[in-house]
Amino acid sequence: MSAERNALTSSPFSPDSPRRLLITGGAGFIGSNLVYHWLGAYPQDFVLVLDALTYAGNRQTLQPLESNPNFRFVQGDICDRALVDRLLREENITAVAHLAAESHVDRSILGPGAFVQTNVVGTFTLLEAFRQYWLEAEKPESFRFLHVSTDEVYGSLAPTDPAFTETTPYAPNSPYSASKAGSDHLARAYFHTYGLPTLITNCSNNYGPFHFPEKLIPLMCINILLGKKLPVYGDGQNVRDWLYVEDHCRGLAQVLRQGAPGETYNIGGNNEVKNIDLVTLLCEILEDLAPSLPVHPATDLITFVPDRPGHDRRYAIDAGKIRRELGWSPQVTVAEGLRKTAQWYLDHQSWWRPLLSPEYQEYYNKLYKLS
Ligand code: NAD
Ligand code: DAU
């Protein structure tokens, strides 16, 4: 790594549109929201999505973009080095937003292998491919690699602990968070060792449209609408810091466009809520939005089930750095965001009903053992 190339990495990222962006995992929850956000905000830019379409990826979500000449979808694995090499060159990519991952903690407990493969080996494969491509580039100063990660790498907080900052030591507790921590370290090391212009974001719990049914908020919305039990782990007192997905996508775009290479930015909603309070609130919202629910009051469906092994008690993000340095702050309150999300699940049953497949039911029954 020459000092000259290293110095170039502090130049601003592609101030002149059009930019050419690769979004990995763009058929998943946050990835698809980011694709819509990016093409909405910067319609002259080009977006290539690379997504393996695992159980969590959904081509249908991106269907309205199929006729957009500035959009291309490729089904493929981020671990496929030859494919990644070819796509970077074929589309003259200048920036990567890396979101492809195995993302669900419960699945990582049932089967951690896929998490190591995609999250660690897959991120390594992308970084290596991007590094080689960047080394050959004519204008390397305009390149960026944004690694999208989670607050779970910081471990669990006690009730009165201060929120996670960018300097909180890593202490991942689940196979999922351990695999994300590994990938964060790789992204950081590629900046430190090779000068590759990587950036890392660590974000709190997202919610909103296109969220796969296995996660707490969509699961509860769907089960309330179907009159099924609402499984709450342990005593329901675990706390998560909720962020509406559009706010997260705005933050990611800001970091990619204006963040300093080599830096980490925490992103969070400043919205700490206990799980039991969140589930109760969703019951109340859906009672209001859909008065003819199968079970009324919907709170009768709340069922405490055995706790998730190693369940982190509390997450909370201090988003002071991104606010001070890049001017980002969340705009959607949790009351507003939950209402919008509940309405979305009510209105988009044709999106989520096909996802309740026999394979999903098998996973669900194995996890919850509920009748
Ligand atoms: P998701 O599970 O909804 O989507 C993941 C996407 O990655 C899917 O479309 C899937 O098909 C794709 N994918 C999986 N393995 C792949 C592979 N080997 N090659 C190519 N594509 C593959 O996940 P999400 O909730 O949208 O999370 C996206 C990213 O954001 C993840 O890296 C996650 O760790 C991070 N994150 C999520 C949250 C959250 O609350 N959901 C919060 C912070 C950070
Ligand atoms: O903090 C960011 C992380 O948020 C992301 O990195 C992960 O990809 C994302 O899945 C999410 O992880 P969580 O484990 O916090 O999300 P989940 O929706 O699975 O659970 C939220 C809380 O609700 C958690 O305390 C566990 C609890 N829960 C979850 C499910 C699925 C229940 O009580 N019952 C359930 O059925």
PDB file of N, CA, C and O in Angstrom, residues 263-290:
ATOM      1  N   GLU A 263     -13.690   5.250   9.374  1.00  0.00           N
ATOM      2  CA  GLU A 263     -14.485   5.583  10.563  1.00  0.00           C
ATOM      3  C   GLU A 263     -15.673   4.632  10.749  1.00  0.00           C
ATOM      4  O   GLU A 263     -16.174   4.037   9.787  1.00  0.00           O
ATOM      5  N   THR A 264     -16.104   4.557  11.996  1.00  0.00           N
ATOM      6  CA  THR A 264     -17.322   3.824  12.359  1.00  0.00           C
ATOM      7  C   THR A 264     -18.357   4.837  12.821  1.00  0.00           C
ATOM      8  O   THR A 264     -18.011   5.803  13.515  1.00  0.00           O
ATOM      9  N   TYR A 265     -19.609   4.629  12.434  1.00  0.00           N
ATOM     10  CA  TYR A 265     -20.701   5.511  12.880  1.00  0.00           C
ATOM     11  C   TYR A 265     -21.808   4.654  13.483  1.00  0.00           C
ATOM     12  O   TYR A 265     -22.314   3.743  12.824  1.00  0.00           O
ATOM     13  N   ASN A 266     -22.186   4.948  14.720  1.00  0.00           N
ATOM     14  CA  ASN A 266     -23.357   4.298  15.307  1.00  0.00           C
ATOM     15  C   ASN A 266     -24.623   5.005  14.823  1.00  0.00           C
ATOM     16  O   ASN A 266     -24.661   6.243  14.757  1.00  0.00           O
ATOM     17  N   ILE A 267     -25.657   4.209  14.519  1.00  0.00           N
ATOM     18  CA  ILE A 267     -26.939   4.779  14.089  1.00  0.00           C
ATOM     19  C   ILE A 267     -28.031   4.167  14.972  1.00  0.00           C
ATOM     20  O   ILE A 267     -28.088   2.939  15.120  1.00  0.00           O
ATOM     21  N   GLY A 268     -28.863   5.026  15.567  1.00  0.00           N
ATOM     22  CA  GLY A 268     -29.913   4.488  16.438  1.00  0.00           C
ATOM     23  C   GLY A 268     -31.052   5.462  16.591  1.00  0.00           C
ATOM     24  O   GLY A 268     -30.930   6.647  16.250  1.00  0.00           O
ATOM     25  N   GLY A 269     -32.161   4.937  17.093  1.00  0.00           N
ATOM     26  CA  GLY A 269     -33.384   5.724  17.108  1.00  0.00           C
ATOM     27  C   GLY A 269     -33.637   6.511  18.376  1.00  0.00           C
ATOM     28  O   GLY A 269     -34.568   7.305  18.438  1.00  0.00           O
ATOM     29  N   ASN A 270     -32.833   6.260  19.432  1.00  0.00           N
ATOM     30  CA  ASN A 270     -33.097   6.875  20.720  1.00  0.00           C
ATOM     31  C   ASN A 270     -34.522   6.539  21.177  1.00  0.00           C
ATOM     32  O   ASN A 270     -35.239   7.376  21.685  1.00  0.00           O
ATOM     33  N   ASN A 271     -34.909   5.306  20.914  1.00  0.00           N
ATOM     34  CA  ASN A 271     -36.278   4.842  21.185  1.00  0.00           C
ATOM     35  C   ASN A 271     -36.232   3.516  21.921  1.00  0.00           C
ATOM     36  O   ASN A 271     -36.526   2.467  21.361  1.00  0.00           O
ATOM     37  N   GLU A 272     -35.841   3.549  23.190  1.00  0.00           N
ATOM     38  CA  GLU A 272     -35.748   2.290  23.945  1.00  0.00           C
ATOM     39  C   GLU A 272     -37.138   1.849  24.390  1.00  0.00           C
ATOM     40  O   GLU A 272     -37.864   2.631  25.028  1.00  0.00           O
ATOM     41  N   VAL A 273     -37.496   0.617  24.062  1.00  0.00           N
ATOM     42  CA  VAL A 273     -38.814   0.097  24.445  1.00  0.00           C
ATOM     43  C   VAL A 273     -38.650  -1.345  24.936  1.00  0.00           C
ATOM     44  O   VAL A 273     -37.908  -2.132  24.323  1.00  0.00           O
ATOM     45  N   LYS A 274     -39.354  -1.691  26.036  1.00  0.00           N
ATOM     46  CA  LYS A 274     -39.370  -3.094  26.500  1.00  0.00           C
ATOM     47  C   LYS A 274     -40.226  -3.912  25.544  1.00  0.00           C
ATOM     48  O   LYS A 274     -41.281  -3.432  25.078  1.00  0.00           O
ATOM     49  N   ASN A 275     -39.811  -5.152  25.301  1.00  0.00           N
ATOM     50  CA  ASN A 275     -40.542  -5.987  24.334  1.00  0.00           C
ATOM     51  C   ASN A 275     -42.033  -6.094  24.662  1.00  0.00           C
ATOM     52  O   ASN A 275     -42.879  -5.979  23.780  1.00  0.00           O
ATOM     53  N   ILE A 276     -42.352  -6.297  25.933  1.00  0.00           N
ATOM     54  CA  ILE A 276     -43.762  -6.493  26.292  1.00  0.00           C
ATOM     55  C   ILE A 276     -44.574  -5.218  26.021  1.00  0.00           C
ATOM     56  O   ILE A 276     -45.734  -5.295  25.577  1.00  0.00           O
ATOM     57  N   ASP A 277     -43.952  -4.065  26.238  1.00  0.00           N
ATOM     58  CA  ASP A 277     -44.659  -2.800  25.966  1.00  0.00           C
ATOM     59  C   ASP A 277     -44.864  -2.623  24.462  1.00  0.00           C
ATOM     60  O   ASP A 277     -45.911  -2.136  24.018  1.00  0.00           O
ATOM     61  N   LEU A 278     -43.865  -3.030  23.688  1.00  0.00           N
ATOM     62  CA  LEU A 278     -43.960  -2.910  22.231  1.00  0.00           C
ATOM     63  C   LEU A 278     -45.081  -3.804  21.691  1.00  0.00           C
ATOM     64  O   LEU A 278     -45.906  -3.381  20.865  1.00  0.00           O
ATOM     65  N   VAL A 279     -45.133  -5.037  22.182  1.00  0.00           N
ATOM     66  CA  VAL A 279     -46.149  -5.980  21.695  1.00  0.00           C
ATOM     67  C   VAL A 279     -47.551  -5.479  22.094  1.00  0.00           C
ATOM     68  O   VAL A 279     -48.492  -5.508  21.288  1.00  0.00           O
ATOM     69  N   THR A 280     -47.668  -4.973  23.312  1.00  0.00           N
ATOM     70  CA  THR A 280     -48.964  -4.441  23.760  1.00  0.00           C
ATOM     71  C   THR A 280     -49.394  -3.258  22.883  1.00  0.00           C
ATOM     72  O   THR A 280     -50.558  -3.163  22.465  1.00  0.00           O
ATOM     73  N   LEU A 281     -48.434  -2.397  22.568  1.00  0.00           N
ATOM     74  CA  LEU A 281     -48.726  -1.239  21.724  1.00  0.00           C
ATOM     75  C   LEU A 281     -49.171  -1.676  20.326  1.00  0.00           C
ATOM     76  O   LEU A 281     -50.129  -1.114  19.762  1.00  0.00           O
ATOM     77  N   LEU A 282     -48.509  -2.685  19.777  1.00  0.00           N
ATOM     78  CA  LEU A 282     -48.900  -3.174  18.440  1.00  0.00           C
ATOM     79  C   LEU A 282     -50.323  -3.732  18.470  1.00  0.00           C
ATOM     80  O   LEU A 282     -51.099  -3.553  17.524  1.00  0.00           O
ATOM     81  N   CYS A 283     -50.669  -4.421  19.576  1.00  0.00           N
ATOM     82  CA  CYS A 283     -52.048  -4.942  19.713  1.00  0.00           C
ATOM     83  C   CYS A 283     -53.029  -3.771  19.668  1.00  0.00           C
ATOM     84  O   CYS A 283     -54.035  -3.814  18.940  1.00  0.00           O
ATOM     85  N   GLU A 284     -52.717  -2.718  20.412  1.00  0.00           N
ATOM     86  CA  GLU A 284     -53.628  -1.566  20.470  1.00  0.00           C
ATOM     87  C   GLU A 284     -53.743  -0.879  19.110  1.00  0.00           C
ATOM     88  O   GLU A 284     -54.833  -0.511  18.673  1.00  0.00           O
ATOM     89  N   ILE A 285     -52.596  -0.729  18.433  1.00  0.00           N
ATOM     90  CA  ILE A 285     -52.612  -0.058  17.120  1.00  0.00           C
ATOM     91  C   ILE A 285     -53.454  -0.863  16.131  1.00  0.00           C
ATOM     92  O   ILE A 285     -54.296  -0.310  15.410  1.00  0.00           O
ATOM     93  N   LEU A 286     -53.245  -2.179  16.107  1.00  0.00           N
ATOM     94  CA  LEU A 286     -53.996  -2.984  15.120  1.00  0.00           C
ATOM     95  C   LEU A 286     -55.479  -3.112  15.485  1.00  0.00           C
ATOM     96  O   LEU A 286     -56.330  -3.218  14.603  1.00  0.00           O
ATOM     97  N   GLU A 287     -55.798  -3.085  16.778  1.00  0.00           N
ATOM     98  CA  GLU A 287     -57.217  -3.037  17.185  1.00  0.00           C
ATOM     99  C   GLU A 287     -57.875  -1.804  16.560  1.00  0.00           C
ATOM    100  O   GLU A 287     -59.021  -1.850  16.113  1.00  0.00           O
ATOM    101  N   ASP A 288     -57.109  -0.726  16.550  1.00  0.00           N
ATOM    102  CA  ASP A 288     -57.624   0.535  16.043  1.00  0.00           C
ATOM    103  C   ASP A 288     -57.717   0.526  14.511  1.00  0.00           C
ATOM    104  O   ASP A 288     -58.711   0.977  13.923  1.00  0.00           O
ATOM    105  N   LEU A 289     -56.668  -0.015  13.861  1.00  0.00           N
ATOM    106  CA  LEU A 289     -56.625   0.015  12.387  1.00  0.00           C
ATOM    107  C   LEU A 289     -57.520  -1.050  11.761  1.00  0.00           C
ATOM    108  O   LEU A 289     -58.032  -0.872  10.660  1.00  0.00           O
ATOM    109  N   ALA A 290     -57.658  -2.209  12.434  1.00  0.00           N
ATOM    110  CA  ALA A 290     -58.412  -3.335  11.847  1.00  0.00           C
ATOM    111  C   ALA A 290     -59.399  -3.849  12.882  1.00  0.00           C
ATOM    112  O   ALA A 290     -59.124  -4.835  13.571  1.00  0.00           O
TER     113      ALA A 290
END
